[in-house]
Amino acid sequence: MPIKVQNDLPAKKVMEEENIFMMDENRATEQDIRPLEIALLNLMPLKEQTEVNMLRSLSNTPLQVNITFLTTSSYVGTNTAKSHLDQFYLTFEDVKDRKFDGLIITGAPVEHMEFEDVAYWKELCDIMEWSKKNVTSTLHICWGAQAAIYYHYGIKKIQLDHKLFGVFSHNVHNRKEPLIRGFDDIFYIPHSRHTTISAEEVWKDERITVLADSDEAGICIAMAKEGRQFFVFGHPEYDRMTLDQEYKRDLSKGLDIRMPKNYYPDNDPDKKPVLTWRAHANTMYTNWLNYYVYQATPYKVEDIGK
């Protein structure tokens, strides 16, 4: 996909080194088509790493996509340079009068806190409420999915005894839904979280359609409002080494962390992890952009919500 980004975004160089087609501002202006306007609310502390992961995942269709990076104004983390945020990010206040074809809300490392205790919870609620009328389809990832299914449908998160950590197999349901078109009966997605949601509550809520679940990881992908809302409770965008980095980071801090399951060959952290989820991750993001954003959004972006 020709993703339009600012010429000097660091993630652009990484994508080019991976031979992923990135369209800079100059080339984009020469194409006489309307790009899809996608907002990415990045709640992760290491924003540049998340940028690379998400842009890689969105890079597999011929559609032109204009990415707008968003961050919260009610809380500013210290893990990403202020200069980077100032140059490449906007806040909700900057875009609240705009419309977007799609919105992605990432996860965040705040699972041990009650939602209402998170510093930017009110701002996030304002964004999720705004998305109902100003975004064609919203994709919520990991903690972002837990926050959204709680805000929109009242389903609370549940603290786990141990961190759900590793790469898990998932079963497909309702396979006629376009988001999972092309999926095998069983597919893999990484998970890295301390909380979950009640599968029983999700299954019995007639407003929500379950598209994939796991015997070990629980509900993985769910849909509401005919594709205007998606909840993905894992991390399909993770690259090969993300779980490895998290595991060794926590070990170095002396934390009680178990080795990620189904990840290292022979459970040997010195061996290169086998990448088993990239194809389905790419398919999911491509299907979302094509069927629920491009095919569903009006030609004039200002007509979204009418």
Short mmCIF file of N, CA, C and O in Angstrom, two decimals, residues 111-242:
data_model
loop_
_atom_site.label_atom_id
_atom_site.label_comp_id
_atom_site.label_asym_id
_atom_site.label_seq_id
_atom_site.Cartn_x
_atom_site.Cartn_y
_atom_site.Cartn_z
N GLU A 111 -2.78 -1.95 32.33
CA GLU A 111 -3.80 -2.96 32.62
C GLU A 111 -4.10 -3.13 34.10
O GLU A 111 -5.22 -3.49 34.48
N HIS A 112 -3.11 -2.89 34.96
CA HIS A 112 -3.32 -3.10 36.39
C HIS A 112 -4.20 -2.01 37.00
O HIS A 112 -4.68 -2.15 38.13
N MET A 113 -4.43 -0.95 36.27
CA MET A 113 -5.24 0.16 36.77
C MET A 113 -6.70 0.00 36.35
O MET A 113 -6.99 -0.56 35.29
N GLU A 114 -7.60 0.49 37.18
CA GLU A 114 -8.99 0.59 36.74
C GLU A 114 -9.06 1.61 35.61
O GLU A 114 -8.29 2.58 35.58
N PHE A 115 -9.98 1.39 34.70
CA PHE A 115 -10.06 2.31 33.54
C PHE A 115 -10.18 3.76 33.99
O PHE A 115 -9.51 4.65 33.47
N GLU A 116 -11.04 3.99 34.97
CA GLU A 116 -11.30 5.37 35.41
C GLU A 116 -10.10 6.01 36.09
O GLU A 116 -10.07 7.23 36.25
N ASP A 117 -9.11 5.21 36.48
CA ASP A 117 -7.92 5.76 37.13
C ASP A 117 -6.81 6.10 36.14
O ASP A 117 -5.80 6.69 36.54
N VAL A 118 -6.98 5.73 34.89
CA VAL A 118 -5.98 6.05 33.87
C VAL A 118 -6.01 7.56 33.60
O VAL A 118 -7.09 8.15 33.44
N ALA A 119 -4.85 8.17 33.54
CA ALA A 119 -4.76 9.63 33.47
C ALA A 119 -5.54 10.21 32.29
O ALA A 119 -6.12 11.29 32.39
N TYR A 120 -5.58 9.50 31.18
CA TYR A 120 -6.22 10.04 29.97
C TYR A 120 -7.57 9.37 29.69
O TYR A 120 -8.06 9.43 28.56
N TRP A 121 -8.19 8.75 30.70
CA TRP A 121 -9.42 8.02 30.46
C TRP A 121 -10.53 8.91 29.92
O TRP A 121 -11.22 8.55 28.96
N LYS A 122 -10.74 10.07 30.50
CA LYS A 122 -11.81 10.96 30.01
C LYS A 122 -11.55 11.35 28.56
O LYS A 122 -12.47 11.37 27.73
N GLU A 123 -10.30 11.67 28.25
CA GLU A 123 -9.97 12.04 26.88
C GLU A 123 -10.22 10.87 25.93
O GLU A 123 -10.76 11.05 24.83
N LEU A 124 -9.87 9.66 26.35
CA LEU A 124 -10.12 8.49 25.52
C LEU A 124 -11.61 8.26 25.33
O LEU A 124 -12.06 7.92 24.22
N CYS A 125 -12.39 8.46 26.38
CA CYS A 125 -13.85 8.33 26.25
C CYS A 125 -14.41 9.34 25.26
O CYS A 125 -15.29 9.02 24.45
N ASP A 126 -13.88 10.55 25.30
CA ASP A 126 -14.32 11.58 24.34
C ASP A 126 -14.01 11.14 22.91
O ASP A 126 -14.81 11.34 21.99
N ILE A 127 -12.83 10.53 22.72
CA ILE A 127 -12.44 10.08 21.39
C ILE A 127 -13.34 8.93 20.93
O ILE A 127 -13.79 8.90 19.78
N MET A 128 -13.60 7.98 21.82
CA MET A 128 -14.45 6.84 21.45
C MET A 128 -15.88 7.28 21.16
O MET A 128 -16.52 6.76 20.24
N GLU A 129 -16.38 8.26 21.91
CA GLU A 129 -17.71 8.79 21.63
C GLU A 129 -17.73 9.53 20.30
O GLU A 129 -18.65 9.37 19.48
N TRP A 130 -16.71 10.33 20.04
CA TRP A 130 -16.57 11.06 18.78
C TRP A 130 -16.50 10.12 17.59
O TRP A 130 -17.03 10.41 16.51
N SER A 131 -15.88 8.95 17.78
CA SER A 131 -15.70 8.01 16.67
C SER A 131 -17.04 7.48 16.15
O SER A 131 -17.13 7.06 14.99
N LYS A 132 -18.07 7.50 16.98
CA LYS A 132 -19.36 6.96 16.55
C LYS A 132 -19.93 7.71 15.35
O LYS A 132 -20.59 7.11 14.49
N LYS A 133 -19.67 9.01 15.27
CA LYS A 133 -20.25 9.83 14.20
C LYS A 133 -19.22 10.38 13.23
O LYS A 133 -19.61 10.94 12.20
N ASN A 134 -17.96 10.23 13.54
CA ASN A 134 -16.94 10.88 12.72
C ASN A 134 -15.93 9.93 12.10
O ASN A 134 -14.99 10.38 11.44
N VAL A 135 -16.12 8.63 12.29
CA VAL A 135 -15.21 7.62 11.75
C VAL A 135 -16.04 6.50 11.13
O VAL A 135 -17.02 6.05 11.72
N THR A 136 -15.63 6.02 9.96
CA THR A 136 -16.37 4.95 9.30
C THR A 136 -16.18 3.63 10.03
O THR A 136 -17.14 2.90 10.27
N SER A 137 -14.94 3.28 10.41
CA SER A 137 -14.70 2.04 11.15
C SER A 137 -13.52 2.24 12.09
O SER A 137 -12.51 2.85 11.70
N THR A 138 -13.66 1.72 13.31
CA THR A 138 -12.60 1.85 14.32
C THR A 138 -12.10 0.48 14.73
O THR A 138 -12.89 -0.42 15.03
N LEU A 139 -10.77 0.33 14.74
CA LEU A 139 -10.12 -0.91 15.11
C LEU A 139 -9.41 -0.69 16.44
O LEU A 139 -8.52 0.14 16.56
N HIS A 140 -9.82 -1.44 17.47
CA HIS A 140 -9.26 -1.30 18.82
C HIS A 140 -8.35 -2.50 19.09
O HIS A 140 -8.74 -3.65 18.85
N ILE A 141 -7.15 -2.24 19.61
CA ILE A 141 -6.14 -3.28 19.79
C ILE A 141 -5.84 -3.47 21.28
O ILE A 141 -5.59 -2.51 22.01
N CYS A 142 -5.80 -4.73 21.73
CA CYS A 142 -5.38 -5.16 23.06
C CYS A 142 -6.06 -4.33 24.17
O CYS A 142 -7.27 -4.37 24.30
N TRP A 143 -5.30 -3.57 24.99
CA TRP A 143 -5.96 -2.79 26.04
C TRP A 143 -6.96 -1.81 25.44
O TRP A 143 -8.01 -1.56 26.04
N GLY A 144 -6.66 -1.30 24.26
CA GLY A 144 -7.62 -0.42 23.59
C GLY A 144 -8.93 -1.13 23.31
O GLY A 144 -10.01 -0.53 23.38
N ALA A 145 -8.86 -2.44 23.00
CA ALA A 145 -10.08 -3.23 22.78
C ALA A 145 -10.83 -3.44 24.09
O ALA A 145 -12.06 -3.36 24.14
N GLN A 146 -10.09 -3.72 25.16
CA GLN A 146 -10.74 -3.90 26.46
C GLN A 146 -11.40 -2.60 26.92
O GLN A 146 -12.51 -2.62 27.47
N ALA A 147 -10.71 -1.49 26.70
CA ALA A 147 -11.28 -0.19 27.08
C ALA A 147 -12.54 0.11 26.29
O ALA A 147 -13.54 0.60 26.83
N ALA A 148 -12.51 -0.19 24.99
CA ALA A 148 -13.64 0.13 24.13
C ALA A 148 -14.85 -0.75 24.40
O ALA A 148 -15.99 -0.27 24.42
N ILE A 149 -14.62 -2.05 24.63
CA ILE A 149 -15.76 -2.93 24.85
C ILE A 149 -16.38 -2.64 26.23
O ILE A 149 -17.57 -2.87 26.46
N TYR A 150 -15.58 -2.10 27.14
CA TYR A 150 -16.10 -1.65 28.43
C TYR A 150 -16.90 -0.35 28.24
O TYR A 150 -18.03 -0.22 28.74
N TYR A 151 -16.33 0.60 27.51
CA TYR A 151 -17.00 1.89 27.32
C TYR A 151 -18.31 1.74 26.54
O TYR A 151 -19.35 2.30 26.93
N HIS A 152 -18.26 1.00 25.44
CA HIS A 152 -19.43 0.91 24.56
C HIS A 152 -20.46 -0.11 25.04
O HIS A 152 -21.66 0.08 24.82
N TYR A 153 -20.01 -1.21 25.69
CA TYR A 153 -20.93 -2.31 25.99
C TYR A 153 -20.91 -2.75 27.45
O TYR A 153 -21.60 -3.71 27.81
N GLY A 154 -20.12 -2.09 28.28
CA GLY A 154 -20.15 -2.35 29.72
C GLY A 154 -19.51 -3.65 30.16
O GLY A 154 -19.75 -4.10 31.29
N ILE A 155 -18.70 -4.28 29.31
CA ILE A 155 -18.04 -5.54 29.66
C ILE A 155 -16.70 -5.23 30.32
O ILE A 155 -15.81 -4.64 29.71
N LYS A 156 -16.55 -5.63 31.57
CA LYS A 156 -15.37 -5.28 32.35
C LYS A 156 -14.20 -6.21 32.06
O LYS A 156 -14.39 -7.36 31.66
N LYS A 157 -13.00 -5.73 32.31
CA LYS A 157 -11.82 -6.59 32.19
C LYS A 157 -11.64 -7.38 33.49
O LYS A 157 -12.11 -6.98 34.56
N ILE A 158 -10.92 -8.50 33.39
CA ILE A 158 -10.70 -9.40 34.51
C ILE A 158 -9.20 -9.59 34.68
O ILE A 158 -8.49 -9.88 33.71
N GLN A 159 -8.71 -9.43 35.89
CA GLN A 159 -7.28 -9.61 36.16
C GLN A 159 -6.93 -11.10 36.11
O GLN A 159 -7.63 -11.93 36.69
N LEU A 160 -5.85 -11.43 35.41
CA LEU A 160 -5.37 -12.80 35.32
C LEU A 160 -4.38 -13.11 36.44
O LEU A 160 -3.70 -12.21 36.93
N ASP A 161 -4.29 -14.38 36.81
CA ASP A 161 -3.32 -14.78 37.83
C ASP A 161 -1.89 -14.62 37.32
O ASP A 161 -0.99 -14.26 38.09
N HIS A 162 -1.69 -14.89 36.04
CA HIS A 162 -0.39 -14.75 35.42
C HIS A 162 -0.56 -14.09 34.05
O HIS A 162 -1.61 -14.22 33.42
N LYS A 163 0.45 -13.39 33.63
CA LYS A 163 0.40 -12.71 32.35
C LYS A 163 0.16 -13.70 31.21
O LYS A 163 0.81 -14.75 31.13
N LEU A 164 -0.80 -13.38 30.35
CA LEU A 164 -1.02 -14.15 29.13
C LEU A 164 0.03 -13.69 28.12
O LEU A 164 -0.01 -12.57 27.63
N PHE A 165 0.98 -14.57 27.82
CA PHE A 165 2.20 -14.15 27.15
C PHE A 165 2.67 -15.24 26.21
O PHE A 165 3.01 -16.35 26.64
N GLY A 166 2.65 -14.96 24.92
CA GLY A 166 3.10 -15.94 23.95
C GLY A 166 2.32 -15.85 22.66
O GLY A 166 1.64 -14.85 22.39
N VAL A 167 2.44 -16.89 21.86
CA VAL A 167 1.75 -16.97 20.57
C VAL A 167 0.77 -18.13 20.65
O VAL A 167 1.16 -19.27 20.91
N PHE A 168 -0.52 -17.85 20.44
CA PHE A 168 -1.56 -18.84 20.68
C PHE A 168 -2.37 -19.10 19.42
O PHE A 168 -2.55 -18.22 18.57
N SER A 169 -2.88 -20.33 19.32
CA SER A 169 -3.72 -20.70 18.17
C SER A 169 -5.15 -20.24 18.42
O SER A 169 -5.63 -20.22 19.56
N HIS A 170 -5.83 -19.89 17.34
CA HIS A 170 -7.19 -19.36 17.41
C HIS A 170 -8.09 -20.06 16.40
O HIS A 170 -7.63 -20.48 15.34
N ASN A 171 -9.37 -20.13 16.75
CA ASN A 171 -10.37 -20.75 15.88
C ASN A 171 -11.24 -19.67 15.25
O ASN A 171 -11.59 -18.67 15.90
N VAL A 172 -11.60 -19.87 14.00
CA VAL A 172 -12.41 -18.91 13.25
C VAL A 172 -13.89 -19.19 13.45
O VAL A 172 -14.34 -20.34 13.43
N HIS A 173 -14.68 -18.13 13.67
CA HIS A 173 -16.13 -18.21 13.74
C HIS A 173 -16.71 -17.19 12.76
O HIS A 173 -16.07 -16.20 12.43
N ASN A 174 -17.95 -17.46 12.32
CA ASN A 174 -18.63 -16.52 11.41
C ASN A 174 -17.73 -16.15 10.24
O ASN A 174 -17.52 -14.98 9.93
N ARG A 175 -17.22 -17.18 9.56
CA ARG A 175 -16.20 -16.94 8.56
C ARG A 175 -16.70 -16.20 7.32
O ARG A 175 -15.91 -15.80 6.48
N LYS A 176 -18.00 -16.01 7.19
CA LYS A 176 -18.52 -15.22 6.07
C LYS A 176 -18.25 -13.73 6.25
O LYS A 176 -18.41 -12.96 5.31
N GLU A 177 -17.88 -13.32 7.48
CA GLU A 177 -17.57 -11.90 7.69
C GLU A 177 -16.26 -11.56 6.96
O GLU A 177 -15.26 -12.27 7.10
N PRO A 178 -16.24 -10.48 6.19
CA PRO A 178 -15.08 -10.18 5.35
C PRO A 178 -13.78 -9.95 6.12
O PRO A 178 -12.71 -10.12 5.54
N LEU A 179 -13.83 -9.57 7.40
CA LEU A 179 -12.58 -9.31 8.11
C LEU A 179 -11.70 -10.55 8.15
O LEU A 179 -10.47 -10.44 8.10
N ILE A 180 -12.30 -11.73 8.24
CA ILE A 180 -11.52 -12.96 8.34
C ILE A 180 -11.56 -13.75 7.04
O ILE A 180 -11.23 -14.94 7.01
N ARG A 181 -11.92 -13.10 5.95
CA ARG A 181 -11.90 -13.75 4.64
C ARG A 181 -10.47 -14.15 4.31
O ARG A 181 -9.54 -13.36 4.43
N GLY A 182 -10.28 -15.39 3.91
CA GLY A 182 -8.95 -15.88 3.58
C GLY A 182 -8.21 -16.51 4.75
O GLY A 182 -7.11 -17.02 4.57
N PHE A 183 -8.80 -16.49 5.94
CA PHE A 183 -8.17 -17.11 7.11
C PHE A 183 -8.26 -18.63 7.03
O PHE A 183 -9.24 -19.19 6.54
N ASP A 184 -7.24 -19.31 7.55
CA ASP A 184 -7.33 -20.75 7.76
C ASP A 184 -8.22 -21.03 8.97
O ASP A 184 -8.56 -20.12 9.74
N ASP A 185 -8.60 -22.30 9.14
CA ASP A 185 -9.44 -22.66 10.28
C ASP A 185 -8.75 -22.33 11.61
O ASP A 185 -9.40 -21.94 12.58
N ILE A 186 -7.45 -22.49 11.64
CA ILE A 186 -6.65 -22.17 12.83
C ILE A 186 -5.55 -21.19 12.43
O ILE A 186 -4.91 -21.36 11.40
N PHE A 187 -5.36 -20.15 13.22
CA PHE A 187 -4.32 -19.17 12.93
C PHE A 187 -3.72 -18.71 14.26
O PHE A 187 -4.25 -18.99 15.33
N TYR A 188 -2.61 -17.99 14.18
CA TYR A 188 -1.85 -17.62 15.37
C TYR A 188 -1.75 -16.10 15.52
O TYR A 188 -1.65 -15.37 14.53
N ILE A 189 -1.79 -15.67 16.78
CA ILE A 189 -1.61 -14.25 17.10
C ILE A 189 -0.87 -14.16 18.43
O ILE A 189 -1.17 -14.92 19.37
N PRO A 190 0.07 -13.22 18.57
CA PRO A 190 0.73 -13.01 19.86
C PRO A 190 -0.20 -12.30 20.85
O PRO A 190 -1.03 -11.47 20.44
N HIS A 191 -0.04 -12.63 22.11
CA HIS A 191 -0.73 -11.94 23.20
C HIS A 191 0.29 -11.55 24.25
O HIS A 191 1.26 -12.28 24.50
N SER A 192 0.05 -10.41 24.88
CA SER A 192 0.92 -9.94 25.96
C SER A 192 0.09 -9.05 26.87
O SER A 192 0.04 -7.83 26.69
N ARG A 193 -0.58 -9.66 27.83
CA ARG A 193 -1.49 -8.88 28.68
C ARG A 193 -1.74 -9.57 30.02
O ARG A 193 -1.63 -10.79 30.12
N HIS A 194 -2.11 -8.74 31.00
CA HIS A 194 -2.38 -9.23 32.35
C HIS A 194 -3.87 -9.35 32.63
O HIS A 194 -4.26 -9.77 33.72
N THR A 195 -4.70 -8.97 31.67
CA THR A 195 -6.15 -8.96 31.88
C THR A 195 -6.85 -9.62 30.71
O THR A 195 -6.28 -9.77 29.62
N THR A 196 -8.11 -9.99 30.92
CA THR A 196 -8.92 -10.57 29.86
C THR A 196 -10.35 -10.07 30.04
O THR A 196 -10.61 -9.20 30.90
N ILE A 197 -11.26 -10.58 29.24
CA ILE A 197 -12.68 -10.26 29.40
C ILE A 197 -13.46 -11.57 29.48
O ILE A 197 -12.95 -12.63 29.12
N SER A 198 -14.68 -11.49 29.95
CA SER A 198 -15.52 -12.68 30.08
C SER A 198 -16.02 -13.11 28.70
O SER A 198 -16.79 -12.39 28.06
N ALA A 199 -15.58 -14.29 28.26
CA ALA A 199 -16.06 -14.81 26.98
C ALA A 199 -17.57 -15.04 27.03
O ALA A 199 -18.28 -14.79 26.04
N GLU A 200 -18.07 -15.47 28.15
CA GLU A 200 -19.51 -15.72 28.29
C GLU A 200 -20.31 -14.44 28.07
O GLU A 200 -21.33 -14.44 27.36
N GLU A 201 -19.84 -13.32 28.64
CA GLU A 201 -20.54 -12.06 28.45
C GLU A 201 -20.54 -11.61 27.00
O GLU A 201 -21.53 -11.08 26.49
N VAL A 202 -19.41 -11.80 26.34
CA VAL A 202 -19.31 -11.39 24.94
C VAL A 202 -20.22 -12.23 24.06
O VAL A 202 -20.97 -11.71 23.22
N TRP A 203 -20.17 -13.56 24.25
CA TRP A 203 -20.97 -14.44 23.41
C TRP A 203 -22.48 -14.18 23.57
O TRP A 203 -23.24 -14.29 22.59
N LYS A 204 -22.91 -13.83 24.77
CA LYS A 204 -24.35 -13.67 24.98
C LYS A 204 -24.85 -12.27 24.62
O LYS A 204 -26.06 -12.05 24.56
N ASP A 205 -23.94 -11.34 24.35
CA ASP A 205 -24.35 -9.99 23.96
C ASP A 205 -24.67 -9.98 22.46
O ASP A 205 -23.78 -10.11 21.62
N GLU A 206 -25.93 -9.82 22.13
CA GLU A 206 -26.37 -9.91 20.73
C GLU A 206 -25.86 -8.77 19.88
O GLU A 206 -25.92 -8.84 18.64
N ARG A 207 -25.31 -7.74 20.49
CA ARG A 207 -24.77 -6.61 19.72
C ARG A 207 -23.37 -6.90 19.20
O ARG A 207 -22.86 -6.16 18.35
N ILE A 208 -22.75 -7.97 19.72
CA ILE A 208 -21.36 -8.27 19.40
C ILE A 208 -21.28 -9.61 18.69
O ILE A 208 -21.96 -10.57 19.08
N THR A 209 -20.47 -9.68 17.64
CA THR A 209 -20.24 -10.92 16.89
C THR A 209 -18.81 -11.37 17.10
O THR A 209 -17.87 -10.61 16.82
N VAL A 210 -18.62 -12.58 17.58
CA VAL A 210 -17.28 -13.13 17.78
C VAL A 210 -16.78 -13.72 16.46
O VAL A 210 -17.45 -14.53 15.83
N LEU A 211 -15.58 -13.30 16.05
CA LEU A 211 -14.99 -13.78 14.81
C LEU A 211 -13.88 -14.79 15.05
O LEU A 211 -13.55 -15.58 14.16
N ALA A 212 -13.25 -14.74 16.22
CA ALA A 212 -12.18 -15.70 16.52
C ALA A 212 -11.96 -15.78 18.02
O ALA A 212 -12.09 -14.78 18.73
N ASP A 213 -11.65 -16.99 18.49
CA ASP A 213 -11.31 -17.15 19.89
C ASP A 213 -10.27 -18.25 20.04
O ASP A 213 -9.89 -18.92 19.07
N SER A 214 -9.80 -18.42 21.27
CA SER A 214 -8.74 -19.37 21.57
C SER A 214 -9.06 -20.09 22.86
O SER A 214 -9.59 -19.50 23.81
N ASP A 215 -8.73 -21.39 22.92
CA ASP A 215 -8.93 -22.14 24.15
C ASP A 215 -8.10 -21.57 25.28
O ASP A 215 -8.51 -21.57 26.44
N GLU A 216 -6.91 -21.05 24.97
CA GLU A 216 -6.01 -20.52 26.00
C GLU A 216 -6.16 -19.02 26.19
O GLU A 216 -6.07 -18.51 27.31
N ALA A 217 -6.35 -18.29 25.10
CA ALA A 217 -6.31 -16.82 25.15
C ALA A 217 -7.69 -16.18 25.20
O ALA A 217 -7.80 -14.97 25.37
N GLY A 218 -8.76 -16.96 25.04
CA GLY A 218 -10.10 -16.40 25.11
C GLY A 218 -10.52 -15.71 23.81
O GLY A 218 -10.02 -16.00 22.72
N ILE A 219 -11.47 -14.77 23.93
CA ILE A 219 -11.94 -14.03 22.76
C ILE A 219 -10.76 -13.26 22.15
O ILE A 219 -10.02 -12.59 22.85
N CYS A 220 -10.64 -13.37 20.84
CA CYS A 220 -9.52 -12.69 20.17
C CYS A 220 -10.00 -11.56 19.27
O CYS A 220 -9.45 -10.47 19.30
N ILE A 221 -11.00 -11.82 18.43
CA ILE A 221 -11.51 -10.80 17.51
C ILE A 221 -13.02 -10.77 17.63
O ILE A 221 -13.69 -11.81 17.55
N ALA A 222 -13.58 -9.58 17.80
CA ALA A 222 -15.02 -9.40 17.85
C ALA A 222 -15.40 -8.16 17.06
O ALA A 222 -14.58 -7.26 16.84
N MET A 223 -16.65 -8.11 16.64
CA MET A 223 -17.14 -7.03 15.78
C MET A 223 -18.48 -6.53 16.29
O MET A 223 -19.27 -7.29 16.86
N ALA A 224 -18.75 -5.24 16.10
CA ALA A 224 -20.04 -4.66 16.46
C ALA A 224 -20.42 -3.61 15.41
O ALA A 224 -19.59 -3.16 14.63
N LYS A 225 -21.69 -3.27 15.44
CA LYS A 225 -22.23 -2.23 14.55
C LYS A 225 -21.86 -2.50 13.10
O LYS A 225 -21.46 -1.60 12.35
N GLU A 226 -22.02 -3.77 12.68
CA GLU A 226 -21.82 -4.18 11.28
C GLU A 226 -20.45 -3.75 10.74
O GLU A 226 -20.32 -3.37 9.59
N GLY A 227 -19.46 -3.83 11.61
CA GLY A 227 -18.11 -3.52 11.16
C GLY A 227 -17.65 -2.10 11.42
O GLY A 227 -16.54 -1.73 11.04
N ARG A 228 -18.45 -1.33 12.10
CA ARG A 228 -18.00 0.01 12.45
C ARG A 228 -17.10 -0.01 13.67
O ARG A 228 -16.39 0.95 13.95
N GLN A 229 -17.13 -1.12 14.40
CA GLN A 229 -16.25 -1.30 15.56
C GLN A 229 -15.67 -2.71 15.55
O GLN A 229 -16.41 -3.68 15.37
N PHE A 230 -14.35 -2.79 15.73
CA PHE A 230 -13.68 -4.08 15.88
C PHE A 230 -12.85 -4.07 17.15
O PHE A 230 -12.27 -3.05 17.52
N PHE A 231 -12.78 -5.24 17.79
CA PHE A 231 -12.03 -5.39 19.03
C PHE A 231 -11.08 -6.57 18.84
O PHE A 231 -11.52 -7.71 18.69
N VAL A 232 -9.79 -6.29 18.84
CA VAL A 232 -8.76 -7.33 18.65
C VAL A 232 -7.95 -7.36 19.94
O VAL A 232 -7.21 -6.42 20.24
N PHE A 233 -8.05 -8.46 20.69
CA PHE A 233 -7.48 -8.50 22.03
C PHE A 233 -6.04 -9.00 22.07
O PHE A 233 -5.44 -9.07 23.15
N GLY A 234 -5.47 -9.33 20.92
CA GLY A 234 -4.07 -9.69 20.82
C GLY A 234 -3.29 -8.61 20.09
O GLY A 234 -3.73 -7.47 19.95
N HIS A 235 -2.10 -9.01 19.63
CA HIS A 235 -1.22 -8.06 18.93
C HIS A 235 -0.79 -8.63 17.58
O HIS A 235 0.38 -9.00 17.40
N PRO A 236 -1.68 -8.68 16.61
CA PRO A 236 -1.28 -9.22 15.30
C PRO A 236 -0.19 -8.39 14.62
O PRO A 236 0.53 -8.90 13.76
N GLU A 237 -0.05 -7.13 15.03
CA GLU A 237 0.95 -6.25 14.40
C GLU A 237 2.37 -6.47 14.92
O GLU A 237 3.33 -5.92 14.35
N TYR A 238 2.53 -7.24 15.98
CA TYR A 238 3.86 -7.45 16.55
C TYR A 238 4.81 -8.05 15.52
O TYR A 238 4.41 -8.89 14.70
N ASP A 239 6.07 -7.64 15.57
CA ASP A 239 7.06 -8.26 14.69
C ASP A 239 7.67 -9.47 15.38
O ASP A 239 7.30 -9.83 16.50
N ARG A 240 8.59 -10.11 14.70
CA ARG A 240 9.17 -11.36 15.18
C ARG A 240 9.76 -11.25 16.59
O ARG A 240 9.62 -12.15 17.42
N MET A 241 10.44 -10.13 16.88
CA MET A 241 11.22 -10.03 18.11
C MET A 241 10.55 -9.24 19.22
O MET A 241 11.14 -9.06 20.29
N THR A 242 9.30 -8.80 19.05
CA THR A 242 8.67 -7.95 20.06
C THR A 242 8.51 -8.68 21.40
O THR A 242 8.84 -8.14 22.46
#
